[in-house]
Amino acid sequence: DCTRNMHINVARGLPLCIPMPDRDGRLACVGAGPSVRDHLDELLDYDEVWAVNGAYGFLVDNGIVPHGFVAVDPLPGLAEYVKNPHPDTVFYVSALCAPEVFEALVDRDVQIWFPNGQEVDWPIGAWLVPGGTTALTRCPGLAKMLGWRDVTIFGCDCSFTTTERYAYGDGKYAE
């Protein structure tokens, strides 16, 4: 239950994402679509790279340590994506995520954010992040709140092929 998750996670006392001043530079937000394989070299030209869900491990396995990881899903299985959290990554985790995700990130730099559009009694003063139903579609809103103005999205093509779904693993749709 999202409300239960939110209360457990906020009680951890972790820092909350709040609006930050505008910043220079370019941010790449990376989903796990199969096209990411074709843009690995291009990602090196960005000032920061944020990974979403399974793109995190894929990028690390390919020599790119993401500066940020973004998660919103309230499913315990999301903890699998961060089972090897790099110490140089900031983990931007929605307050609605399963507590198991936070437990997998003990001793890491974790910041909590709040997705709007949910029927939850948010803490007073919570800053809500707009942007649809997925972590990748929330990235631009979260990035804007954190001061980024130049944001490019990669790997948002999971629905555009019938043979491949993800850049990581075997990349295939289940039969």
Short mmCIF file of C-alpha atoms in Angstrom, two decimals:
data_model
loop_
_atom_site.label_atom_id
_atom_site.label_comp_id
_atom_site.label_asym_id
_atom_site.label_seq_id
_atom_site.Cartn_x
_atom_site.Cartn_y
_atom_site.Cartn_z
CA ASP A 1 0.00 0.00 0.00
CA CYS A 2 1.46 3.35 -1.08
CA THR A 3 0.37 5.28 2.01
CA ARG A 4 1.96 2.67 4.29
CA ASN A 5 5.18 2.75 2.25
CA MET A 6 5.29 6.54 2.39
CA HIS A 7 4.94 6.64 6.19
CA ILE A 8 7.63 3.98 6.70
CA ASN A 9 10.03 5.62 4.25
CA VAL A 10 9.62 9.21 5.45
CA ALA A 11 10.16 8.03 9.05
CA ARG A 12 13.69 6.99 8.01
CA GLY A 13 14.67 10.68 8.25
CA LEU A 14 16.43 10.73 4.88
CA PRO A 15 16.85 14.02 3.00
CA LEU A 16 13.90 15.16 0.88
CA CYS A 17 14.30 16.50 -2.64
CA ILE A 18 13.52 20.20 -2.68
CA PRO A 19 13.69 22.86 -5.40
CA MET A 20 17.24 23.88 -6.19
CA PRO A 21 18.64 26.87 -8.12
CA ASP A 22 19.17 26.58 -11.85
CA ARG A 23 22.38 24.81 -12.75
CA ASP A 24 24.54 24.69 -15.84
CA GLY A 25 25.29 21.52 -17.71
CA ARG A 26 23.48 18.71 -19.45
CA LEU A 27 21.67 15.79 -17.85
CA ALA A 28 20.94 12.46 -19.55
CA CYS A 29 18.03 10.42 -18.14
CA VAL A 30 18.40 6.82 -19.26
CA GLY A 31 15.66 4.22 -19.48
CA ALA A 32 16.27 0.60 -20.39
CA GLY A 33 15.04 0.57 -23.98
CA PRO A 34 17.17 -1.42 -26.42
CA SER A 35 18.37 1.75 -28.18
CA VAL A 36 20.53 2.63 -25.15
CA ARG A 37 23.17 0.23 -26.49
CA ASP A 38 23.59 2.59 -29.47
CA HIS A 39 24.18 5.68 -27.30
CA LEU A 40 26.69 4.57 -24.65
CA ASP A 41 29.51 6.72 -26.08
CA GLU A 42 27.18 9.73 -26.36
CA LEU A 43 26.27 9.45 -22.67
CA LEU A 44 29.91 10.18 -21.79
CA ASP A 45 29.43 13.73 -23.12
CA TYR A 46 26.84 14.60 -20.44
CA ASP A 47 27.63 16.32 -17.16
CA GLU A 48 25.45 13.84 -15.30
CA VAL A 49 23.69 10.60 -16.18
CA TRP A 50 20.67 9.31 -14.28
CA ALA A 51 19.52 5.72 -14.69
CA VAL A 52 16.00 4.42 -14.29
CA ASN A 53 15.32 0.97 -12.87
CA GLY A 54 17.16 -1.79 -14.78
CA ALA A 55 19.17 0.71 -16.81
CA TYR A 56 21.25 1.23 -13.67
CA GLY A 57 22.96 -2.17 -13.71
CA PHE A 58 23.25 -2.11 -17.49
CA LEU A 59 25.12 1.21 -17.43
CA VAL A 60 27.43 0.10 -14.61
CA ASP A 61 28.15 -3.15 -16.48
CA ASN A 62 29.10 -1.03 -19.50
CA GLY A 63 31.50 1.24 -17.62
CA ILE A 64 29.16 4.17 -16.91
CA VAL A 65 28.50 4.84 -13.22
CA PRO A 66 25.27 6.83 -13.09
CA HIS A 67 25.35 9.99 -10.99
CA GLY A 68 21.70 9.34 -10.13
CA PHE A 69 19.17 6.52 -9.96
CA VAL A 70 15.44 7.29 -10.17
CA ALA A 71 12.69 4.97 -8.91
CA VAL A 72 8.95 5.39 -8.36
CA ASP A 73 7.35 1.91 -8.45
CA PRO A 74 5.92 0.57 -5.16
CA LEU A 75 7.00 -3.02 -5.94
CA PRO A 76 9.49 -4.89 -3.70
CA GLY A 77 11.18 -6.36 -6.79
CA LEU A 78 12.60 -2.93 -7.59
CA ALA A 79 15.23 -3.62 -4.91
CA GLU A 80 16.85 -6.06 -7.37
CA TYR A 81 17.89 -3.11 -9.54
CA VAL A 82 20.01 -1.68 -6.72
CA LYS A 83 21.46 -4.86 -5.25
CA ASN A 84 24.96 -3.53 -6.08
CA PRO A 85 24.60 0.20 -5.37
CA HIS A 86 27.66 2.23 -6.38
CA PRO A 87 28.85 4.67 -3.69
CA ASP A 88 29.10 7.52 -6.24
CA THR A 89 25.40 7.35 -7.15
CA VAL A 90 22.66 9.47 -5.57
CA PHE A 91 19.50 7.37 -5.28
CA TYR A 92 16.37 9.47 -5.88
CA VAL A 93 13.71 7.14 -4.54
CA SER A 94 10.00 7.94 -4.40
CA ALA A 95 8.44 7.88 -0.96
CA LEU A 96 5.96 5.36 -2.40
CA CYS A 97 8.61 2.73 -3.19
CA ALA A 98 8.58 -0.51 -1.23
CA PRO A 99 10.63 -0.35 1.99
CA GLU A 100 12.82 -3.14 0.57
CA VAL A 101 14.28 -0.64 -1.90
CA PHE A 102 15.40 1.63 0.93
CA GLU A 103 16.77 -1.35 2.86
CA ALA A 104 18.90 -2.29 -0.16
CA LEU A 105 20.38 1.23 -0.08
CA VAL A 106 21.49 1.45 3.55
CA ASP A 107 24.67 3.55 3.82
CA ARG A 108 24.14 5.09 0.38
CA ASP A 109 23.16 8.65 -0.59
CA VAL A 110 19.35 8.36 -0.79
CA GLN A 111 16.98 11.29 -1.28
CA ILE A 112 13.21 10.97 -1.14
CA TRP A 113 10.80 12.62 -3.58
CA PHE A 114 7.02 12.68 -3.85
CA PRO A 115 5.14 11.92 -7.11
CA ASN A 116 2.01 14.00 -7.65
CA GLY A 117 -1.21 12.43 -8.88
CA GLN A 118 -1.34 9.85 -6.08
CA GLU A 119 -4.11 9.72 -3.51
CA VAL A 120 -1.86 9.93 -0.48
CA ASP A 121 -1.87 12.35 2.45
CA TRP A 122 1.55 13.83 1.76
CA PRO A 123 3.58 15.39 4.55
CA ILE A 124 2.89 19.09 5.00
CA GLY A 125 5.18 21.09 2.73
CA ALA A 126 6.08 18.15 0.46
CA TRP A 127 7.19 19.21 -3.02
CA LEU A 128 5.36 17.08 -5.59
CA VAL A 129 7.01 15.96 -8.84
CA PRO A 130 4.79 15.83 -11.96
CA GLY A 131 5.23 13.57 -14.94
CA GLY A 132 3.10 10.57 -15.67
CA THR A 133 3.18 7.02 -14.37
CA THR A 134 6.74 5.83 -14.91
CA ALA A 135 10.10 6.74 -13.40
CA LEU A 136 11.41 7.79 -16.81
CA THR A 137 8.51 10.18 -17.40
CA ARG A 138 9.06 11.60 -13.90
CA CYS A 139 12.76 12.30 -14.58
CA PRO A 140 12.26 15.66 -16.33
CA GLY A 141 10.05 16.95 -13.50
CA LEU A 142 12.48 15.78 -10.84
CA ALA A 143 15.41 17.15 -12.83
CA LYS A 144 13.72 20.55 -13.17
CA MET A 145 13.04 20.65 -9.44
CA LEU A 146 16.72 19.87 -8.78
CA GLY A 147 17.84 22.72 -11.04
CA TRP A 148 18.50 21.01 -14.37
CA ARG A 149 17.31 22.84 -17.48
CA ASP A 150 19.01 20.84 -20.25
CA VAL A 151 17.64 17.28 -20.05
CA THR A 152 17.78 14.55 -22.70
CA ILE A 153 15.97 11.22 -22.43
CA PHE A 154 17.51 8.00 -23.76
CA GLY A 155 16.09 4.50 -23.86
CA CYS A 156 12.42 5.38 -23.93
CA ASP A 157 11.70 2.88 -26.69
CA CYS A 158 10.54 -0.23 -24.84
CA SER A 159 7.22 -0.22 -26.70
CA PHE A 160 8.58 0.21 -30.21
CA THR A 161 9.88 -3.22 -31.10
CA THR A 162 8.38 -6.67 -31.03
CA THR A 163 11.71 -8.43 -30.58
CA GLU A 164 13.48 -6.51 -27.82
CA ARG A 165 12.18 -4.94 -24.66
CA TYR A 166 15.24 -3.99 -22.60
CA ALA A 167 18.87 -3.14 -23.14
CA TYR A 168 19.89 -5.47 -20.30
CA GLY A 169 19.51 -9.22 -19.88
CA ASP A 170 18.46 -11.05 -22.99
CA GLY A 171 16.36 -8.02 -23.95
CA LYS A 172 13.53 -10.22 -25.21
CA TYR A 173 9.84 -10.04 -24.57
CA ALA A 174 8.47 -13.03 -22.68
CA GLU A 175 6.96 -15.59 -25.02
#
